[in-house]
Amino acid sequence: TIINQFVTLASHLVFIGLSYQMLISLFDWAKMIKNPIENTGKLKLFLLFISIALGYLISPLFVGFSFWTEYG
């Protein structure tokens, strides 16, 4: 149904945002790259792609678990 699709989309977006914030705050990425001033944009884009992948992988686990506990 449309409600399930909305919940799934919202869950993906929330977990993408959470994983991005987690990746930004947990590590000092400037120490890991050469020329941090020149590569800041590339690093943020890389972290965005990683966070999209993490959020997309984590989200179905929580959505599936919530529907499983609701109907199980």
Short mmCIF file of N, CA and C in Angstrom, two decimals:
data_model
loop_
_atom_site.label_atom_id
_atom_site.label_comp_id
_atom_site.label_asym_id
_atom_site.label_seq_id
_atom_site.Cartn_x
_atom_site.Cartn_y
_atom_site.Cartn_z
N THR A 1 0.83 -1.19 0.00
CA THR A 1 0.00 0.00 0.00
C THR A 1 0.88 1.25 0.00
N ILE A 2 0.23 2.38 -0.13
CA ILE A 2 0.97 3.64 -0.20
C ILE A 2 1.60 4.00 1.14
N ILE A 3 0.97 3.58 2.23
CA ILE A 3 1.52 3.88 3.55
C ILE A 3 2.82 3.10 3.76
N ASN A 4 2.83 1.85 3.35
CA ASN A 4 4.06 1.05 3.47
C ASN A 4 5.19 1.64 2.63
N GLN A 5 4.87 2.12 1.44
CA GLN A 5 5.89 2.73 0.59
C GLN A 5 6.41 4.02 1.19
N PHE A 6 5.52 4.81 1.78
CA PHE A 6 5.95 6.05 2.42
C PHE A 6 6.83 5.77 3.62
N VAL A 7 6.46 4.78 4.41
CA VAL A 7 7.27 4.42 5.58
C VAL A 7 8.64 3.92 5.15
N THR A 8 8.69 3.13 4.10
CA THR A 8 9.96 2.63 3.59
C THR A 8 10.84 3.77 3.09
N LEU A 9 10.27 4.69 2.33
CA LEU A 9 11.03 5.84 1.83
C LEU A 9 11.53 6.71 2.97
N ALA A 10 10.66 6.98 3.93
CA ALA A 10 11.07 7.79 5.08
C ALA A 10 12.16 7.10 5.88
N SER A 11 12.05 5.80 6.02
CA SER A 11 13.07 5.04 6.74
C SER A 11 14.41 5.10 6.01
N HIS A 12 14.39 4.96 4.69
CA HIS A 12 15.64 5.07 3.93
C HIS A 12 16.29 6.44 4.15
N LEU A 13 15.50 7.48 4.05
CA LEU A 13 16.04 8.84 4.21
C LEU A 13 16.58 9.07 5.61
N VAL A 14 15.87 8.59 6.62
CA VAL A 14 16.33 8.76 8.00
C VAL A 14 17.64 8.02 8.22
N PHE A 15 17.73 6.80 7.76
CA PHE A 15 18.95 6.03 7.99
C PHE A 15 20.11 6.53 7.14
N ILE A 16 19.85 7.09 5.97
CA ILE A 16 20.91 7.72 5.20
C ILE A 16 21.45 8.93 5.96
N GLY A 17 20.55 9.75 6.48
CA GLY A 17 20.98 10.91 7.27
C GLY A 17 21.73 10.52 8.52
N LEU A 18 21.25 9.51 9.22
CA LEU A 18 21.94 9.06 10.44
C LEU A 18 23.32 8.50 10.13
N SER A 19 23.43 7.73 9.07
CA SER A 19 24.74 7.17 8.74
C SER A 19 25.71 8.26 8.28
N TYR A 20 25.20 9.29 7.58
CA TYR A 20 26.07 10.39 7.18
C TYR A 20 26.59 11.14 8.41
N GLN A 21 25.70 11.44 9.33
CA GLN A 21 26.13 12.14 10.55
C GLN A 21 27.09 11.29 11.36
N MET A 22 26.85 9.99 11.41
CA MET A 22 27.75 9.09 12.13
C MET A 22 29.13 9.07 11.49
N LEU A 23 29.19 8.98 10.17
CA LEU A 23 30.49 8.95 9.49
C LEU A 23 31.24 10.27 9.65
N ILE A 24 30.53 11.38 9.63
CA ILE A 24 31.18 12.68 9.78
C ILE A 24 31.72 12.86 11.20
N SER A 25 30.94 12.44 12.20
CA SER A 25 31.32 12.74 13.58
C SER A 25 32.28 11.72 14.20
N LEU A 26 32.30 10.50 13.71
CA LEU A 26 33.13 9.48 14.37
C LEU A 26 34.61 9.55 14.01
N PHE A 27 34.92 9.98 12.80
CA PHE A 27 36.30 9.94 12.34
C PHE A 27 36.80 11.33 11.98
N ASP A 28 38.09 11.53 12.14
CA ASP A 28 38.72 12.75 11.66
C ASP A 28 39.27 12.45 10.27
N TRP A 29 38.45 12.70 9.28
CA TRP A 29 38.77 12.33 7.92
C TRP A 29 39.91 13.15 7.34
N ALA A 30 40.15 14.34 7.88
CA ALA A 30 41.23 15.18 7.35
C ALA A 30 42.60 14.54 7.59
N LYS A 31 42.72 13.74 8.62
CA LYS A 31 43.99 13.06 8.89
C LYS A 31 44.24 11.89 7.94
N MET A 32 43.18 11.39 7.33
CA MET A 32 43.31 10.20 6.50
C MET A 32 43.57 10.51 5.03
N ILE A 33 43.41 11.76 4.61
CA ILE A 33 43.61 12.09 3.21
C ILE A 33 44.74 13.08 3.05
N LYS A 34 45.33 13.07 1.87
CA LYS A 34 46.38 14.03 1.55
C LYS A 34 45.72 15.31 1.05
N ASN A 35 46.32 16.44 1.34
CA ASN A 35 45.82 17.75 0.93
C ASN A 35 44.34 17.93 1.30
N PRO A 36 44.02 17.98 2.61
CA PRO A 36 42.61 18.03 3.00
C PRO A 36 41.88 19.25 2.48
N ILE A 37 42.59 20.35 2.22
CA ILE A 37 41.91 21.55 1.73
C ILE A 37 41.40 21.32 0.30
N GLU A 38 42.21 20.67 -0.52
CA GLU A 38 41.83 20.44 -1.92
C GLU A 38 40.80 19.32 -2.07
N ASN A 39 40.83 18.36 -1.18
CA ASN A 39 39.99 17.16 -1.34
C ASN A 39 38.75 17.15 -0.45
N THR A 40 38.37 18.28 0.12
CA THR A 40 37.23 18.30 1.02
C THR A 40 35.94 17.96 0.29
N GLY A 41 35.73 18.53 -0.88
CA GLY A 41 34.52 18.24 -1.65
C GLY A 41 34.43 16.79 -2.08
N LYS A 42 35.56 16.24 -2.51
CA LYS A 42 35.59 14.83 -2.91
C LYS A 42 35.31 13.92 -1.72
N LEU A 43 35.84 14.28 -0.57
CA LEU A 43 35.63 13.49 0.64
C LEU A 43 34.16 13.52 1.06
N LYS A 44 33.54 14.68 1.01
CA LYS A 44 32.12 14.77 1.38
C LYS A 44 31.25 13.99 0.41
N LEU A 45 31.57 14.02 -0.87
CA LEU A 45 30.82 13.24 -1.85
C LEU A 45 31.01 11.75 -1.61
N PHE A 46 32.23 11.33 -1.31
CA PHE A 46 32.50 9.93 -1.01
C PHE A 46 31.72 9.48 0.23
N LEU A 47 31.72 10.32 1.27
CA LEU A 47 30.98 9.98 2.49
C LEU A 47 29.48 9.94 2.24
N LEU A 48 29.00 10.80 1.35
CA LEU A 48 27.59 10.76 1.00
C LEU A 48 27.23 9.45 0.32
N PHE A 49 28.06 9.01 -0.61
CA PHE A 49 27.80 7.73 -1.29
C PHE A 49 27.86 6.56 -0.31
N ILE A 50 28.82 6.58 0.58
CA ILE A 50 28.92 5.51 1.58
C ILE A 50 27.71 5.52 2.50
N SER A 51 27.27 6.71 2.90
CA SER A 51 26.11 6.79 3.79
C SER A 51 24.82 6.37 3.07
N ILE A 52 24.71 6.65 1.77
CA ILE A 52 23.55 6.17 1.01
C ILE A 52 23.55 4.64 0.99
N ALA A 53 24.70 4.05 0.77
CA ALA A 53 24.78 2.59 0.75
C ALA A 53 24.45 2.01 2.12
N LEU A 54 25.00 2.58 3.18
CA LEU A 54 24.72 2.08 4.52
C LEU A 54 23.25 2.25 4.89
N GLY A 55 22.71 3.43 4.62
CA GLY A 55 21.31 3.67 4.95
C GLY A 55 20.37 2.76 4.18
N TYR A 56 20.69 2.51 2.93
CA TYR A 56 19.85 1.64 2.11
C TYR A 56 19.95 0.19 2.57
N LEU A 57 21.09 -0.21 3.13
CA LEU A 57 21.24 -1.57 3.64
C LEU A 57 20.63 -1.75 5.03
N ILE A 58 20.70 -0.73 5.86
CA ILE A 58 20.22 -0.83 7.24
C ILE A 58 18.70 -0.68 7.31
N SER A 59 18.16 0.19 6.49
CA SER A 59 16.73 0.51 6.55
C SER A 59 15.80 -0.70 6.41
N PRO A 60 16.01 -1.60 5.45
CA PRO A 60 15.08 -2.74 5.34
C PRO A 60 15.07 -3.64 6.58
N LEU A 61 16.17 -3.68 7.30
CA LEU A 61 16.19 -4.49 8.52
C LEU A 61 15.20 -3.94 9.54
N PHE A 62 15.19 -2.63 9.72
CA PHE A 62 14.29 -2.04 10.69
C PHE A 62 12.85 -2.02 10.20
N VAL A 63 12.65 -1.77 8.91
CA VAL A 63 11.28 -1.80 8.37
C VAL A 63 10.71 -3.21 8.46
N GLY A 64 11.49 -4.19 8.08
CA GLY A 64 11.04 -5.58 8.18
C GLY A 64 10.77 -6.00 9.60
N PHE A 65 11.61 -5.58 10.50
CA PHE A 65 11.42 -5.92 11.91
C PHE A 65 10.16 -5.26 12.46
N SER A 66 9.92 -4.01 12.10
CA SER A 66 8.72 -3.33 12.61
C SER A 66 7.45 -3.96 12.07
N PHE A 67 7.42 -4.34 10.77
CA PHE A 67 6.23 -5.01 10.23
C PHE A 67 6.10 -6.41 10.79
N TRP A 68 7.20 -7.06 11.07
CA TRP A 68 7.16 -8.41 11.62
C TRP A 68 6.57 -8.39 13.02
N THR A 69 6.97 -7.42 13.84
CA THR A 69 6.43 -7.35 15.20
C THR A 69 4.98 -6.89 15.19
N GLU A 70 4.58 -6.11 14.17
CA GLU A 70 3.20 -5.64 14.10
C GLU A 70 2.25 -6.77 13.73
N TYR A 71 2.67 -7.59 12.78
CA TYR A 71 1.78 -8.65 12.30
C TYR A 71 2.13 -10.04 12.83
N GLY A 72 3.20 -10.15 13.59
CA GLY A 72 3.65 -11.47 14.01
C GLY A 72 3.24 -11.86 15.34
#
